[in-house]
Amino acid sequence: MSASVKRLWQSVYRRYGIRRNVQHGDNLHLGLWTVVDATVGLTIGDDVYIGKGCTVECNGSIGDGVMLGNHVGLIGRHDHDVSAIGHMVRHAPWIGDEDFDPAKKAERLVVESDVWIGYSATVLSGVTVGRGAIVAAGALVARDVPPYAIVG
């Protein structure tokens, strides 16, 4: 595929894959079937590669030069209020509801620059992944990752 066709395809696909409240820098690559969405706001830096089938549904930021492997999830830890006793989880308060807990709604996920998150890893909101860190394939990240650390 020529470079100009690839650029055209990416610009068309970004219109499908990037939903609401998302700003991105130059040279963002989105793999097929990837969806990027935020209830409040998400910023994505320059030269970011997001693989196929990823779900990025959180508020926060992704730095420059970040690579997300295929099927990575950057998701909200409190998107559904499981403490709502008497409600099925499917019908529990949701982060997109106007009256959802503002503190939980404001929780951010930060991926600093030059981070590599491997295939099928999941990172929850409220976490900061430090600059230059590597998250192994299949990992579940629920706590901060120091800069240049390797976690799995």
Short mmCIF file of C-alpha atoms in Angstrom, two decimals:
data_model
loop_
_atom_site.label_atom_id
_atom_site.label_comp_id
_atom_site.label_asym_id
_atom_site.label_seq_id
_atom_site.Cartn_x
_atom_site.Cartn_y
_atom_site.Cartn_z
CA MET A 1 0.00 0.00 0.00
CA SER A 2 1.45 3.36 -0.96
CA ALA A 3 2.09 5.99 1.70
CA SER A 4 -0.58 8.32 0.31
CA VAL A 5 -3.23 5.56 0.29
CA LYS A 6 -2.28 4.63 3.86
CA ARG A 7 -2.61 8.27 5.00
CA LEU A 8 -6.01 8.55 3.30
CA TRP A 9 -7.22 5.29 4.88
CA GLN A 10 -6.07 6.42 8.34
CA SER A 11 -7.87 9.77 8.04
CA VAL A 12 -11.09 7.98 7.04
CA TYR A 13 -10.76 5.38 9.79
CA ARG A 14 -10.05 8.00 12.47
CA ARG A 15 -13.48 9.50 11.68
CA TYR A 16 -15.04 6.14 12.62
CA GLY A 17 -12.78 5.09 15.49
CA ILE A 18 -12.47 8.36 17.40
CA ARG A 19 -15.78 9.10 19.08
CA ARG A 20 -16.23 12.04 21.46
CA ASN A 21 -14.14 14.34 23.64
CA VAL A 22 -10.83 13.19 22.12
CA GLN A 23 -8.04 15.39 20.79
CA HIS A 24 -4.99 13.91 19.08
CA GLY A 25 -1.67 15.04 17.71
CA ASP A 26 0.02 14.28 14.41
CA ASN A 27 0.70 10.84 12.97
CA LEU A 28 -1.87 8.86 15.00
CA HIS A 29 -2.29 5.29 13.74
CA LEU A 30 -5.54 3.48 14.62
CA GLY A 31 -5.84 -0.22 13.89
CA LEU A 32 -9.04 -1.73 12.52
CA TRP A 33 -11.92 -2.09 14.97
CA THR A 34 -10.34 0.24 17.51
CA VAL A 35 -12.60 2.68 19.34
CA VAL A 36 -11.39 5.74 21.26
CA ASP A 37 -13.87 7.59 23.47
CA ALA A 38 -13.95 9.73 26.63
CA THR A 39 -16.80 10.98 28.80
CA VAL A 40 -14.93 14.16 29.82
CA GLY A 41 -11.72 14.39 27.78
CA LEU A 42 -8.74 12.45 26.41
CA THR A 43 -5.65 13.90 24.74
CA ILE A 44 -3.34 11.80 22.57
CA GLY A 45 0.13 13.01 21.63
CA ASP A 46 2.13 12.77 18.41
CA ASP A 47 3.39 9.57 16.75
CA VAL A 48 1.07 7.24 18.69
CA TYR A 49 0.35 3.73 17.40
CA ILE A 50 -2.85 2.03 18.59
CA GLY A 51 -3.20 -1.53 17.30
CA LYS A 52 -6.20 -3.49 16.05
CA GLY A 53 -9.26 -4.12 18.20
CA CYS A 54 -8.29 -1.77 21.03
CA THR A 55 -10.76 -0.14 23.39
CA VAL A 56 -9.70 3.22 24.78
CA GLU A 57 -12.64 4.46 26.87
CA CYS A 58 -11.30 6.69 29.60
CA ASN A 59 -10.49 10.24 30.52
CA GLY A 60 -6.85 11.26 30.66
CA SER A 61 -3.86 11.50 28.37
CA ILE A 62 -1.58 9.42 26.19
CA GLY A 63 1.88 10.88 25.56
CA ASP A 64 4.04 11.04 22.45
CA GLY A 65 5.51 7.91 20.86
CA VAL A 66 3.26 5.46 22.71
CA MET A 67 2.59 1.99 21.23
CA LEU A 68 -0.48 -0.04 22.15
CA GLY A 69 -0.48 -3.61 20.86
CA ASN A 70 -3.60 -5.26 19.46
CA HIS A 71 -6.60 -5.74 21.77
CA VAL A 72 -5.33 -3.41 24.50
CA GLY A 73 -7.92 -1.90 26.83
CA LEU A 74 -7.48 1.48 28.53
CA ILE A 75 -10.71 1.58 30.49
CA GLY A 76 -12.45 3.18 33.43
CA ARG A 77 -12.25 1.34 36.71
CA HIS A 78 -15.58 2.84 37.87
CA ASP A 79 -17.57 2.93 34.63
CA HIS A 80 -20.44 1.02 36.25
CA ASP A 81 -21.29 1.62 39.91
CA VAL A 82 -21.20 -1.89 41.37
CA SER A 83 -21.99 -0.48 44.83
CA ALA A 84 -25.58 0.31 43.75
CA ILE A 85 -27.29 -2.38 45.83
CA GLY A 86 -30.55 -3.67 44.37
CA HIS A 87 -29.61 -2.87 40.77
CA MET A 88 -28.43 -5.40 38.23
CA VAL A 89 -24.95 -4.34 37.09
CA ARG A 90 -26.32 -3.85 33.60
CA HIS A 91 -28.73 -1.23 34.98
CA ALA A 92 -26.47 0.27 37.65
CA PRO A 93 -25.46 3.95 37.39
CA TRP A 94 -23.06 4.46 34.48
CA ILE A 95 -20.23 6.97 34.03
CA GLY A 96 -22.09 8.57 31.10
CA ASP A 97 -25.10 9.43 33.28
CA GLU A 98 -25.42 13.12 34.17
CA ASP A 99 -25.76 12.39 37.90
CA PHE A 100 -22.88 9.89 38.11
CA ASP A 101 -20.44 10.42 41.01
CA PRO A 102 -18.31 13.43 39.90
CA ALA A 103 -15.16 12.15 41.64
CA LYS A 104 -15.32 8.84 39.79
CA LYS A 105 -16.21 10.62 36.54
CA ALA A 106 -13.12 12.85 36.85
CA GLU A 107 -10.70 9.94 37.38
CA ARG A 108 -7.95 9.96 34.76
CA LEU A 109 -5.64 7.42 33.18
CA VAL A 110 -2.24 8.80 32.21
CA VAL A 111 0.14 7.04 29.83
CA GLU A 112 3.31 9.09 29.62
CA SER A 113 5.51 9.29 26.51
CA ASP A 114 7.50 6.39 25.00
CA VAL A 115 5.41 3.65 26.66
CA TRP A 116 4.79 0.23 25.12
CA ILE A 117 1.69 -1.67 26.22
CA GLY A 118 1.64 -5.25 24.94
CA TYR A 119 -1.04 -7.39 23.34
CA SER A 120 -4.30 -7.72 25.27
CA ALA A 121 -3.12 -5.78 28.34
CA THR A 122 -5.70 -3.82 30.33
CA VAL A 123 -4.92 -0.58 32.18
CA LEU A 124 -7.53 0.88 34.54
CA SER A 125 -8.31 4.55 35.13
CA GLY A 126 -6.64 6.16 38.13
CA VAL A 127 -3.29 4.75 36.98
CA THR A 128 -0.22 6.57 35.68
CA VAL A 129 2.12 4.56 33.46
CA GLY A 130 5.48 6.32 33.70
CA ARG A 131 7.62 7.41 30.78
CA GLY A 132 9.45 4.61 28.97
CA ALA A 133 7.63 1.83 30.83
CA ILE A 134 6.73 -1.50 29.24
CA VAL A 135 3.53 -3.36 30.14
CA ALA A 136 3.65 -7.05 29.24
CA ALA A 137 1.07 -8.76 27.05
CA GLY A 138 -2.00 -9.86 28.98
CA ALA A 139 -1.21 -7.77 32.07
CA LEU A 140 -3.87 -6.10 34.21
CA VAL A 141 -2.55 -2.79 35.54
CA ALA A 142 -4.43 -1.44 38.54
CA ARG A 143 -1.59 0.55 40.19
CA ASP A 144 0.89 3.17 39.01
CA VAL A 145 3.87 1.98 36.97
CA PRO A 146 7.15 3.84 37.61
CA PRO A 147 9.10 5.32 34.69
CA TYR A 148 11.16 2.77 32.72
CA ALA A 149 9.73 -0.18 34.70
CA ILE A 150 8.70 -3.46 33.08
CA VAL A 151 5.52 -4.95 34.55
CA GLY A 152 3.50 -8.05 33.81
#
